[in-house]
């Protein structure tokens, strides 16, 4: 077990370093902010420790809380930077969907037109979710057509649809993941598998078409939203 942990740690550290480097490209103050959060947190707890005459215990607690606060702030700033890099790029919604988490099966670009407006499909315990990205006026029709196709195959399952964007009635990219996770769970595990199997035929229709690749930077992982 010790050998296994030793071999995994360098990979995790490298991953954190790479995420920090990418975040710093979009957020040049990330290092100063994290340091300030850690110092202030530790300082406040240590000061309270002196007031109650337990500086050593307060110092240990302050150190741990400082690390936690730094990790939380880093995660949120990294998430913001990642969304900033993805915003407005083809395949951005697909990249976010593919990092929603366990329990979701994502099929990118199940619907597409000549202008490369696309519709992606995700299936989970909340049912079927169709996400369109591109020109809102064109995507509406594309999304409606895909919803009809899906409804014919899984007429007994909820089908949700969203258009990613920052306009009225659209879903901002940064809220896509949390929106999916907050949808009511109506399907069991076996039912979700059944729905996926029934939709495979629809997904295969797009397998030979050129699909725009997601712009996710190499090695970058989307941070877990809160």
JSON list of C-alpha atoms in Angstrom, two decimals:
[
{"chain": "A", "resi": 1, "resn": "UNK", "atom": "CA", "xyz": [0.00, 0.00, 0.00]},
{"chain": "A", "resi": 2, "resn": "UNK", "atom": "CA", "xyz": [2.85, 2.38, 0.82]},
{"chain": "A", "resi": 3, "resn": "UNK", "atom": "CA", "xyz": [4.38, 1.90, -2.62]},
{"chain": "A", "resi": 4, "resn": "UNK", "atom": "CA", "xyz": [1.05, 2.55, -4.27]},
{"chain": "A", "resi": 5, "resn": "UNK", "atom": "CA", "xyz": [0.50, 5.81, -2.39]},
{"chain": "A", "resi": 6, "resn": "UNK", "atom": "CA", "xyz": [4.04, 6.98, -3.20]},
{"chain": "A", "resi": 7, "resn": "UNK", "atom": "CA", "xyz": [3.53, 6.34, -6.90]},
{"chain": "A", "resi": 8, "resn": "UNK", "atom": "CA", "xyz": [0.21, 8.19, -6.99]},
{"chain": "A", "resi": 9, "resn": "UNK", "atom": "CA", "xyz": [1.26, 11.32, -5.07]},
{"chain": "A", "resi": 10, "resn": "UNK", "atom": "CA", "xyz": [3.59, 12.77, -7.74]},
{"chain": "A", "resi": 11, "resn": "UNK", "atom": "CA", "xyz": [0.74, 12.52, -10.26]},
{"chain": "A", "resi": 12, "resn": "UNK", "atom": "CA", "xyz": [-1.63, 14.37, -7.97]},
{"chain": "A", "resi": 13, "resn": "UNK", "atom": "CA", "xyz": [0.92, 17.08, -7.21]},
{"chain": "A", "resi": 14, "resn": "UNK", "atom": "CA", "xyz": [1.67, 17.49, -10.91]},
{"chain": "A", "resi": 15, "resn": "UNK", "atom": "CA", "xyz": [-2.04, 17.78, -11.60]},
{"chain": "A", "resi": 16, "resn": "UNK", "atom": "CA", "xyz": [-2.47, 20.48, -8.95]},
{"chain": "A", "resi": 17, "resn": "UNK", "atom": "CA", "xyz": [0.56, 22.34, -10.31]},
{"chain": "A", "resi": 18, "resn": "UNK", "atom": "CA", "xyz": [-0.80, 22.18, -13.85]},
{"chain": "A", "resi": 19, "resn": "UNK", "atom": "CA", "xyz": [-4.22, 23.41, -12.73]},
{"chain": "A", "resi": 20, "resn": "UNK", "atom": "CA", "xyz": [-2.57, 26.28, -10.85]},
{"chain": "A", "resi": 21, "resn": "UNK", "atom": "CA", "xyz": [-0.50, 27.22, -13.90]},
{"chain": "A", "resi": 22, "resn": "UNK", "atom": "CA", "xyz": [-3.57, 27.27, -16.16]},
{"chain": "A", "resi": 23, "resn": "UNK", "atom": "CA", "xyz": [-5.58, 29.22, -13.60]},
{"chain": "A", "resi": 24, "resn": "UNK", "atom": "CA", "xyz": [-2.79, 31.77, -13.22]},
{"chain": "A", "resi": 25, "resn": "UNK", "atom": "CA", "xyz": [-2.90, 32.47, -16.96]},
{"chain": "A", "resi": 26, "resn": "UNK", "atom": "CA", "xyz": [-6.48, 33.70, -16.58]},
{"chain": "A", "resi": 27, "resn": "UNK", "atom": "CA", "xyz": [-6.20, 34.97, -12.99]},
{"chain": "A", "resi": 28, "resn": "UNK", "atom": "CA", "xyz": [-2.80, 36.56, -12.33]},
{"chain": "A", "resi": 29, "resn": "UNK", "atom": "CA", "xyz": [-3.66, 37.35, -8.68]},
{"chain": "A", "resi": 30, "resn": "UNK", "atom": "CA", "xyz": [-4.48, 33.76, -7.72]},
{"chain": "A", "resi": 31, "resn": "UNK", "atom": "CA", "xyz": [-1.21, 33.25, -5.82]},
{"chain": "A", "resi": 32, "resn": "UNK", "atom": "CA", "xyz": [-1.56, 36.44, -3.77]},
{"chain": "A", "resi": 33, "resn": "UNK", "atom": "CA", "xyz": [-5.20, 35.73, -2.99]},
{"chain": "A", "resi": 34, "resn": "UNK", "atom": "CA", "xyz": [-4.54, 32.19, -1.79]},
{"chain": "A", "resi": 35, "resn": "UNK", "atom": "CA", "xyz": [-1.59, 33.30, 0.32]},
{"chain": "A", "resi": 36, "resn": "UNK", "atom": "CA", "xyz": [-3.61, 36.13, 1.86]},
{"chain": "A", "resi": 37, "resn": "UNK", "atom": "CA", "xyz": [-6.48, 33.79, 2.72]},
{"chain": "A", "resi": 38, "resn": "UNK", "atom": "CA", "xyz": [-4.10, 31.35, 4.39]},
{"chain": "A", "resi": 39, "resn": "UNK", "atom": "CA", "xyz": [-2.24, 34.00, 6.38]},
{"chain": "A", "resi": 40, "resn": "UNK", "atom": "CA", "xyz": [-5.40, 35.78, 7.56]},
{"chain": "A", "resi": 41, "resn": "UNK", "atom": "CA", "xyz": [-7.11, 32.53, 8.58]},
{"chain": "A", "resi": 42, "resn": "UNK", "atom": "CA", "xyz": [-4.07, 31.29, 10.49]},
{"chain": "A", "resi": 43, "resn": "UNK", "atom": "CA", "xyz": [-3.52, 34.69, 12.09]},
{"chain": "A", "resi": 44, "resn": "UNK", "atom": "CA", "xyz": [-7.09, 35.04, 13.33]},
{"chain": "A", "resi": 45, "resn": "UNK", "atom": "CA", "xyz": [-7.18, 31.55, 14.87]},
{"chain": "A", "resi": 46, "resn": "UNK", "atom": "CA", "xyz": [-3.75, 32.00, 16.45]},
{"chain": "A", "resi": 47, "resn": "UNK", "atom": "CA", "xyz": [-4.82, 35.35, 17.95]},
{"chain": "A", "resi": 48, "resn": "UNK", "atom": "CA", "xyz": [-7.88, 33.73, 19.44]},
{"chain": "A", "resi": 49, "resn": "UNK", "atom": "CA", "xyz": [-5.60, 31.02, 20.84]},
{"chain": "A", "resi": 50, "resn": "UNK", "atom": "CA", "xyz": [-3.54, 33.59, 22.72]},
{"chain": "A", "resi": 51, "resn": "UNK", "atom": "CA", "xyz": [-6.73, 35.17, 24.06]},
{"chain": "A", "resi": 52, "resn": "UNK", "atom": "CA", "xyz": [-7.88, 31.86, 25.55]},
{"chain": "A", "resi": 53, "resn": "UNK", "atom": "CA", "xyz": [-4.32, 30.94, 26.59]},
{"chain": "A", "resi": 54, "resn": "UNK", "atom": "CA", "xyz": [-4.01, 27.95, 24.22]},
{"chain": "A", "resi": 55, "resn": "UNK", "atom": "CA", "xyz": [-1.75, 29.22, 21.42]},
{"chain": "A", "resi": 56, "resn": "UNK", "atom": "CA", "xyz": [-0.26, 25.81, 20.52]},
{"chain": "A", "resi": 57, "resn": "UNK", "atom": "CA", "xyz": [-3.59, 24.09, 19.94]},
{"chain": "A", "resi": 58, "resn": "UNK", "atom": "CA", "xyz": [-4.91, 27.18, 18.19]},
{"chain": "A", "resi": 59, "resn": "UNK", "atom": "CA", "xyz": [-1.82, 27.21, 15.97]},
{"chain": "A", "resi": 60, "resn": "UNK", "atom": "CA", "xyz": [-2.41, 23.61, 14.89]},
{"chain": "A", "resi": 61, "resn": "UNK", "atom": "CA", "xyz": [-6.10, 24.25, 14.29]},
{"chain": "A", "resi": 62, "resn": "UNK", "atom": "CA", "xyz": [-5.32, 27.50, 12.50]},
{"chain": "A", "resi": 63, "resn": "UNK", "atom": "CA", "xyz": [-2.87, 25.75, 10.18]},
{"chain": "A", "resi": 64, "resn": "UNK", "atom": "CA", "xyz": [-5.43, 23.10, 9.22]},
{"chain": "A", "resi": 65, "resn": "UNK", "atom": "CA", "xyz": [-8.21, 25.64, 8.71]},
{"chain": "A", "resi": 66, "resn": "UNK", "atom": "CA", "xyz": [-5.86, 27.82, 6.67]},
{"chain": "A", "resi": 67, "resn": "UNK", "atom": "CA", "xyz": [-5.13, 24.88, 4.34]},
{"chain": "A", "resi": 68, "resn": "UNK", "atom": "CA", "xyz": [-8.85, 24.18, 4.01]},
{"chain": "A", "resi": 69, "resn": "UNK", "atom": "CA", "xyz": [-9.67, 27.82, 3.27]},
{"chain": "A", "resi": 70, "resn": "UNK", "atom": "CA", "xyz": [-6.89, 28.01, 0.68]},
{"chain": "A", "resi": 71, "resn": "UNK", "atom": "CA", "xyz": [-8.14, 24.83, -1.01]},
{"chain": "A", "resi": 72, "resn": "UNK", "atom": "CA", "xyz": [-11.72, 26.15, -1.18]},
{"chain": "A", "resi": 73, "resn": "UNK", "atom": "CA", "xyz": [-10.67, 29.51, -2.61]},
{"chain": "A", "resi": 74, "resn": "UNK", "atom": "CA", "xyz": [-8.31, 27.87, -5.10]},
{"chain": "A", "resi": 75, "resn": "UNK", "atom": "CA", "xyz": [-11.06, 25.50, -6.26]},
{"chain": "A", "resi": 76, "resn": "UNK", "atom": "CA", "xyz": [-13.51, 28.31, -6.86]},
{"chain": "A", "resi": 77, "resn": "UNK", "atom": "CA", "xyz": [-11.01, 30.55, -8.66]},
{"chain": "A", "resi": 78, "resn": "UNK", "atom": "CA", "xyz": [-9.86, 27.60, -10.79]},
{"chain": "A", "resi": 79, "resn": "UNK", "atom": "CA", "xyz": [-13.47, 26.83, -11.67]},
{"chain": "A", "resi": 80, "resn": "UNK", "atom": "CA", "xyz": [-14.09, 30.44, -12.68]},
{"chain": "A", "resi": 81, "resn": "UNK", "atom": "CA", "xyz": [-10.94, 30.48, -14.81]},
{"chain": "A", "resi": 82, "resn": "UNK", "atom": "CA", "xyz": [-11.88, 27.18, -16.49]},
{"chain": "A", "resi": 83, "resn": "UNK", "atom": "CA", "xyz": [-15.32, 28.47, -17.42]},
{"chain": "A", "resi": 84, "resn": "UNK", "atom": "CA", "xyz": [-13.73, 31.67, -18.70]},
{"chain": "A", "resi": 85, "resn": "UNK", "atom": "CA", "xyz": [-11.55, 29.65, -21.08]},
{"chain": "A", "resi": 86, "resn": "UNK", "atom": "CA", "xyz": [-14.51, 27.61, -22.29]},
{"chain": "A", "resi": 87, "resn": "UNK", "atom": "CA", "xyz": [-17.05, 30.42, -22.63]},
{"chain": "A", "resi": 88, "resn": "UNK", "atom": "CA", "xyz": [-18.12, 31.05, -26.21]},
{"chain": "A", "resi": 89, "resn": "UNK", "atom": "CA", "xyz": [-16.06, 28.23, -27.75]},
{"chain": "A", "resi": 90, "resn": "UNK", "atom": "CA", "xyz": [-17.57, 25.39, -29.83]},
{"chain": "A", "resi": 91, "resn": "UNK", "atom": "CA", "xyz": [-18.01, 22.26, -27.73]},
{"chain": "A", "resi": 92, "resn": "UNK", "atom": "CA", "xyz": [-17.93, 24.14, -24.40]},
{"chain": "A", "resi": 93, "resn": "UNK", "atom": "CA", "xyz": [-21.23, 22.67, -23.22]},
{"chain": "A", "resi": 94, "resn": "UNK", "atom": "CA", "xyz": [-20.10, 19.16, -24.16]},
{"chain": "A", "resi": 95, "resn": "UNK", "atom": "CA", "xyz": [-16.90, 19.63, -22.13]},
{"chain": "A", "resi": 96, "resn": "UNK", "atom": "CA", "xyz": [-18.93, 20.64, -19.07]},
{"chain": "A", "resi": 97, "resn": "UNK", "atom": "CA", "xyz": [-21.44, 17.81, -19.49]},
{"chain": "A", "resi": 98, "resn": "UNK", "atom": "CA", "xyz": [-18.68, 15.23, -19.70]},
{"chain": "A", "resi": 99, "resn": "UNK", "atom": "CA", "xyz": [-17.46, 16.39, -16.29]},
{"chain": "A", "resi": 100, "resn": "UNK", "atom": "CA", "xyz": [-20.83, 16.44, -14.50]},
{"chain": "A", "resi": 101, "resn": "UNK", "atom": "CA", "xyz": [-19.94, 13.31, -12.55]},
{"chain": "A", "resi": 102, "resn": "UNK", "atom": "CA", "xyz": [-21.00, 9.72, -12.06]},
{"chain": "A", "resi": 103, "resn": "UNK", "atom": "CA", "xyz": [-24.47, 8.62, -12.98]},
{"chain": "A", "resi": 104, "resn": "UNK", "atom": "CA", "xyz": [-24.63, 10.56, -16.24]},
{"chain": "A", "resi": 105, "resn": "UNK", "atom": "CA", "xyz": [-24.04, 9.22, -19.74]},
{"chain": "A", "resi": 106, "resn": "UNK", "atom": "CA", "xyz": [-23.19, 11.98, -22.20]},
{"chain": "A", "resi": 107, "resn": "UNK", "atom": "CA", "xyz": [-23.39, 11.79, -25.99]},
{"chain": "A", "resi": 108, "resn": "UNK", "atom": "CA", "xyz": [-21.98, 14.94, -27.63]},
{"chain": "A", "resi": 109, "resn": "UNK", "atom": "CA", "xyz": [-23.48, 16.38, -30.81]},
{"chain": "A", "resi": 110, "resn": "UNK", "atom": "CA", "xyz": [-26.49, 14.12, -31.29]},
{"chain": "A", "resi": 111, "resn": "UNK", "atom": "CA", "xyz": [-27.92, 16.89, -33.45]},
{"chain": "A", "resi": 112, "resn": "UNK", "atom": "CA", "xyz": [-26.09, 19.32, -35.71]},
{"chain": "A", "resi": 113, "resn": "UNK", "atom": "CA", "xyz": [-26.73, 21.66, -38.62]},
{"chain": "A", "resi": 114, "resn": "UNK", "atom": "CA", "xyz": [-24.53, 23.12, -41.37]},
{"chain": "A", "resi": 115, "resn": "UNK", "atom": "CA", "xyz": [-23.71, 26.14, -39.19]},
{"chain": "A", "resi": 116, "resn": "UNK", "atom": "CA", "xyz": [-22.32, 23.75, -36.54]},
{"chain": "A", "resi": 117, "resn": "UNK", "atom": "CA", "xyz": [-24.97, 24.58, -33.97]},
{"chain": "A", "resi": 118, "resn": "UNK", "atom": "CA", "xyz": [-25.20, 21.43, -31.90]},
{"chain": "A", "resi": 119, "resn": "UNK", "atom": "CA", "xyz": [-27.35, 19.57, -29.39]},
{"chain": "A", "resi": 120, "resn": "UNK", "atom": "CA", "xyz": [-25.77, 17.31, -26.78]},
{"chain": "A", "resi": 121, "resn": "UNK", "atom": "CA", "xyz": [-27.57, 14.61, -24.81]},
{"chain": "A", "resi": 122, "resn": "UNK", "atom": "CA", "xyz": [-27.09, 13.52, -21.22]},
{"chain": "A", "resi": 123, "resn": "UNK", "atom": "CA", "xyz": [-28.97, 10.67, -19.55]},
{"chain": "A", "resi": 124, "resn": "UNK", "atom": "CA", "xyz": [-29.19, 10.19, -15.79]},
{"chain": "A", "resi": 125, "resn": "UNK", "atom": "CA", "xyz": [-31.65, 9.53, -12.99]},
{"chain": "A", "resi": 126, "resn": "UNK", "atom": "CA", "xyz": [-33.28, 12.88, -13.76]},
{"chain": "A", "resi": 127, "resn": "UNK", "atom": "CA", "xyz": [-34.20, 11.60, -17.21]},
{"chain": "A", "resi": 128, "resn": "UNK", "atom": "CA", "xyz": [-32.92, 12.89, -20.55]},
{"chain": "A", "resi": 129, "resn": "UNK", "atom": "CA", "xyz": [-31.32, 16.31, -20.80]},
{"chain": "A", "resi": 130, "resn": "UNK", "atom": "CA", "xyz": [-30.78, 17.98, -24.18]},
{"chain": "A", "resi": 131, "resn": "UNK", "atom": "CA", "xyz": [-28.39, 20.93, -24.27]},
{"chain": "A", "resi": 132, "resn": "UNK", "atom": "CA", "xyz": [-28.10, 23.16, -27.31]},
{"chain": "A", "resi": 133, "resn": "UNK", "atom": "CA", "xyz": [-25.28, 25.58, -28.07]},
{"chain": "A", "resi": 134, "resn": "UNK", "atom": "CA", "xyz": [-24.82, 27.98, -30.95]},
{"chain": "A", "resi": 135, "resn": "UNK", "atom": "CA", "xyz": [-27.05, 30.65, -32.45]},
{"chain": "A", "resi": 136, "resn": "UNK", "atom": "CA", "xyz": [-30.19, 30.74, -30.22]},
{"chain": "A", "resi": 137, "resn": "UNK", "atom": "CA", "xyz": [-32.62, 31.18, -33.13]},
{"chain": "A", "resi": 138, "resn": "UNK", "atom": "CA", "xyz": [-31.22, 28.19, -35.01]},
{"chain": "A", "resi": 139, "resn": "UNK", "atom": "CA", "xyz": [-30.68, 26.05, -31.93]},
{"chain": "A", "resi": 140, "resn": "UNK", "atom": "CA", "xyz": [-34.33, 26.29, -30.89]},
{"chain": "A", "resi": 141, "resn": "UNK", "atom": "CA", "xyz": [-35.46, 24.41, -33.99]},
{"chain": "A", "resi": 142, "resn": "UNK", "atom": "CA", "xyz": [-32.62, 21.90, -33.72]},
{"chain": "A", "resi": 143, "resn": "UNK", "atom": "CA", "xyz": [-33.44, 21.30, -30.07]},
{"chain": "A", "resi": 144, "resn": "UNK", "atom": "CA", "xyz": [-37.17, 20.88, -30.80]},
{"chain": "A", "resi": 145, "resn": "UNK", "atom": "CA", "xyz": [-36.46, 18.28, -33.51]},
{"chain": "A", "resi": 146, "resn": "UNK", "atom": "CA", "xyz": [-34.15, 16.30, -31.24]},
{"chain": "A", "resi": 147, "resn": "UNK", "atom": "CA", "xyz": [-36.68, 16.43, -28.41]},
{"chain": "A", "resi": 148, "resn": "UNK", "atom": "CA", "xyz": [-39.32, 14.93, -30.72]},
{"chain": "A", "resi": 149, "resn": "UNK", "atom": "CA", "xyz": [-36.96, 12.10, -31.69]},
{"chain": "A", "resi": 150, "resn": "UNK", "atom": "CA", "xyz": [-36.12, 11.34, -28.08]},
{"chain": "A", "resi": 151, "resn": "UNK", "atom": "CA", "xyz": [-39.74, 11.52, -26.96]},
{"chain": "A", "resi": 152, "resn": "UNK", "atom": "CA", "xyz": [-40.74, 8.89, -29.53]},
{"chain": "A", "resi": 153, "resn": "UNK", "atom": "CA", "xyz": [-38.17, 6.47, -28.12]},
{"chain": "A", "resi": 154, "resn": "UNK", "atom": "CA", "xyz": [-38.54, 7.24, -24.40]},
{"chain": "A", "resi": 155, "resn": "UNK", "atom": "CA", "xyz": [-42.07, 8.63, -24.18]},
{"chain": "A", "resi": 156, "resn": "UNK", "atom": "CA", "xyz": [-42.35, 7.59, -20.53]},
{"chain": "A", "resi": 157, "resn": "UNK", "atom": "CA", "xyz": [-39.25, 9.51, -19.34]},
{"chain": "A", "resi": 158, "resn": "UNK", "atom": "CA", "xyz": [-38.84, 13.24, -18.52]},
{"chain": "A", "resi": 159, "resn": "UNK", "atom": "CA", "xyz": [-36.98, 15.17, -21.21]},
{"chain": "A", "resi": 160, "resn": "UNK", "atom": "CA", "xyz": [-35.41, 18.48, -20.18]},
{"chain": "A", "resi": 161, "resn": "UNK", "atom": "CA", "xyz": [-33.93, 20.94, -22.66]},
{"chain": "A", "resi": 162, "resn": "UNK", "atom": "CA", "xyz": [-31.67, 23.96, -22.25]},
{"chain": "A", "resi": 163, "resn": "UNK", "atom": "CA", "xyz": [-29.89, 26.44, -24.50]},
{"chain": "A", "resi": 164, "resn": "UNK", "atom": "CA", "xyz": [-26.49, 27.50, -23.21]},
{"chain": "A", "resi": 165, "resn": "UNK", "atom": "CA", "xyz": [-25.84, 31.22, -23.35]},
{"chain": "A", "resi": 166, "resn": "UNK", "atom": "CA", "xyz": [-26.10, 34.50, -21.49]},
{"chain": "A", "resi": 167, "resn": "UNK", "atom": "CA", "xyz": [-29.26, 35.83, -23.15]},
{"chain": "A", "resi": 168, "resn": "UNK", "atom": "CA", "xyz": [-32.81, 35.90, -21.83]},
{"chain": "A", "resi": 169, "resn": "UNK", "atom": "CA", "xyz": [-34.18, 32.42, -21.21]},
{"chain": "A", "resi": 170, "resn": "UNK", "atom": "CA", "xyz": [-30.73, 30.84, -21.72]},
{"chain": "A", "resi": 171, "resn": "UNK", "atom": "CA", "xyz": [-28.63, 28.91, -19.22]},
{"chain": "A", "resi": 172, "resn": "UNK", "atom": "CA", "xyz": [-25.16, 30.32, -18.45]},
{"chain": "A", "resi": 173, "resn": "UNK", "atom": "CA", "xyz": [-22.39, 27.80, -19.01]},
{"chain": "A", "resi": 174, "resn": "UNK", "atom": "CA", "xyz": [-21.16, 28.10, -15.42]},
{"chain": "A", "resi": 175, "resn": "UNK", "atom": "CA", "xyz": [-24.61, 27.04, -14.14]},
{"chain": "A", "resi": 176, "resn": "UNK", "atom": "CA", "xyz": [-25.03, 24.03, -16.44]},
{"chain": "A", "resi": 177, "resn": "UNK", "atom": "CA", "xyz": [-23.51, 21.44, -14.11]},
{"chain": "A", "resi": 178, "resn": "UNK", "atom": "CA", "xyz": [-25.32, 22.58, -10.96]},
{"chain": "A", "resi": 179, "resn": "UNK", "atom": "CA", "xyz": [-28.61, 22.79, -12.88]},
{"chain": "A", "resi": 180, "resn": "UNK", "atom": "CA", "xyz": [-28.33, 19.16, -13.95]},
{"chain": "A", "resi": 181, "resn": "UNK", "atom": "CA", "xyz": [-27.44, 18.03, -10.45]},
{"chain": "A", "resi": 182, "resn": "UNK", "atom": "CA", "xyz": [-30.48, 19.81, -9.01]},
{"chain": "A", "resi": 183, "resn": "UNK", "atom": "CA", "xyz": [-32.99, 18.21, -11.36]},
{"chain": "A", "resi": 184, "resn": "UNK", "atom": "CA", "xyz": [-35.40, 15.87, -9.51]},
{"chain": "A", "resi": 185, "resn": "UNK", "atom": "CA", "xyz": [-34.38, 12.22, -9.64]},
{"chain": "A", "resi": 186, "resn": "UNK", "atom": "CA", "xyz": [-37.24, 10.21, -11.12]},
{"chain": "A", "resi": 187, "resn": "UNK", "atom": "CA", "xyz": [-35.52, 7.12, -12.56]},
{"chain": "A", "resi": 188, "resn": "UNK", "atom": "CA", "xyz": [-33.95, 4.10, -10.89]},
{"chain": "A", "resi": 189, "resn": "UNK", "atom": "CA", "xyz": [-30.54, 2.79, -11.89]},
{"chain": "A", "resi": 190, "resn": "UNK", "atom": "CA", "xyz": [-31.91, -0.07, -14.04]},
{"chain": "A", "resi": 191, "resn": "UNK", "atom": "CA", "xyz": [-34.38, 2.30, -15.72]},
{"chain": "A", "resi": 192, "resn": "UNK", "atom": "CA", "xyz": [-31.56, 4.72, -16.55]},
{"chain": "A", "resi": 193, "resn": "UNK", "atom": "CA", "xyz": [-29.62, 1.87, -18.17]},
{"chain": "A", "resi": 194, "resn": "UNK", "atom": "CA", "xyz": [-32.71, 0.89, -20.15]},
{"chain": "A", "resi": 195, "resn": "UNK", "atom": "CA", "xyz": [-33.17, 4.47, -21.39]},
{"chain": "A", "resi": 196, "resn": "UNK", "atom": "CA", "xyz": [-29.52, 4.61, -22.48]},
{"chain": "A", "resi": 197, "resn": "UNK", "atom": "CA", "xyz": [-29.91, 1.36, -24.41]},
{"chain": "A", "resi": 198, "resn": "UNK", "atom": "CA", "xyz": [-33.04, 2.63, -26.15]},
{"chain": "A", "resi": 199, "resn": "UNK", "atom": "CA", "xyz": [-31.30, 5.87, -27.16]},
{"chain": "A", "resi": 200, "resn": "UNK", "atom": "CA", "xyz": [-28.16, 4.25, -28.55]},
{"chain": "A", "resi": 201, "resn": "UNK", "atom": "CA", "xyz": [-29.71, 4.02, -32.00]},
{"chain": "A", "resi": 202, "resn": "UNK", "atom": "CA", "xyz": [-30.25, 7.79, -32.08]},
{"chain": "A", "resi": 203, "resn": "UNK", "atom": "CA", "xyz": [-26.69, 8.43, -30.95]},
{"chain": "A", "resi": 204, "resn": "UNK", "atom": "CA", "xyz": [-25.27, 6.13, -33.64]},
{"chain": "A", "resi": 205, "resn": "UNK", "atom": "CA", "xyz": [-26.88, 8.22, -36.37]},
{"chain": "A", "resi": 206, "resn": "UNK", "atom": "CA", "xyz": [-24.34, 10.96, -35.64]},
{"chain": "A", "resi": 207, "resn": "UNK", "atom": "CA", "xyz": [-21.26, 8.75, -35.29]},
{"chain": "A", "resi": 208, "resn": "UNK", "atom": "CA", "xyz": [-19.95, 9.39, -38.80]},
{"chain": "A", "resi": 209, "resn": "UNK", "atom": "CA", "xyz": [-20.51, 13.14, -38.77]},
{"chain": "A", "resi": 210, "resn": "UNK", "atom": "CA", "xyz": [-17.73, 15.66, -38.00]},
{"chain": "A", "resi": 211, "resn": "UNK", "atom": "CA", "xyz": [-18.11, 16.57, -34.34]},
{"chain": "A", "resi": 212, "resn": "UNK", "atom": "CA", "xyz": [-16.43, 19.73, -33.03]},
{"chain": "A", "resi": 213, "resn": "UNK", "atom": "CA", "xyz": [-14.00, 18.76, -30.31]},
{"chain": "A", "resi": 214, "resn": "UNK", "atom": "CA", "xyz": [-14.40, 20.24, -26.86]},
{"chain": "A", "resi": 215, "resn": "UNK", "atom": "CA", "xyz": [-11.92, 23.02, -26.02]},
{"chain": "A", "resi": 216, "resn": "UNK", "atom": "CA", "xyz": [-10.93, 21.53, -22.67]},
{"chain": "A", "resi": 217, "resn": "UNK", "atom": "CA", "xyz": [-7.18, 22.20, -22.22]},
{"chain": "A", "resi": 218, "resn": "UNK", "atom": "CA", "xyz": [-5.04, 19.06, -22.06]},
{"chain": "A", "resi": 219, "resn": "UNK", "atom": "CA", "xyz": [-4.78, 17.77, -18.53]},
{"chain": "A", "resi": 220, "resn": "UNK", "atom": "CA", "xyz": [-7.36, 20.22, -17.17]},
{"chain": "A", "resi": 221, "resn": "UNK", "atom": "CA", "xyz": [-10.14, 18.83, -14.99]},
{"chain": "A", "resi": 222, "resn": "UNK", "atom": "CA", "xyz": [-13.26, 20.79, -14.29]},
{"chain": "A", "resi": 223, "resn": "UNK", "atom": "CA", "xyz": [-13.41, 21.56, -10.53]},
{"chain": "A", "resi": 224, "resn": "UNK", "atom": "CA", "xyz": [-16.43, 20.34, -8.61]},
{"chain": "A", "resi": 225, "resn": "UNK", "atom": "CA", "xyz": [-18.97, 23.04, -8.34]},
{"chain": "A", "resi": 226, "resn": "UNK", "atom": "CA", "xyz": [-20.79, 23.90, -5.18]}
]
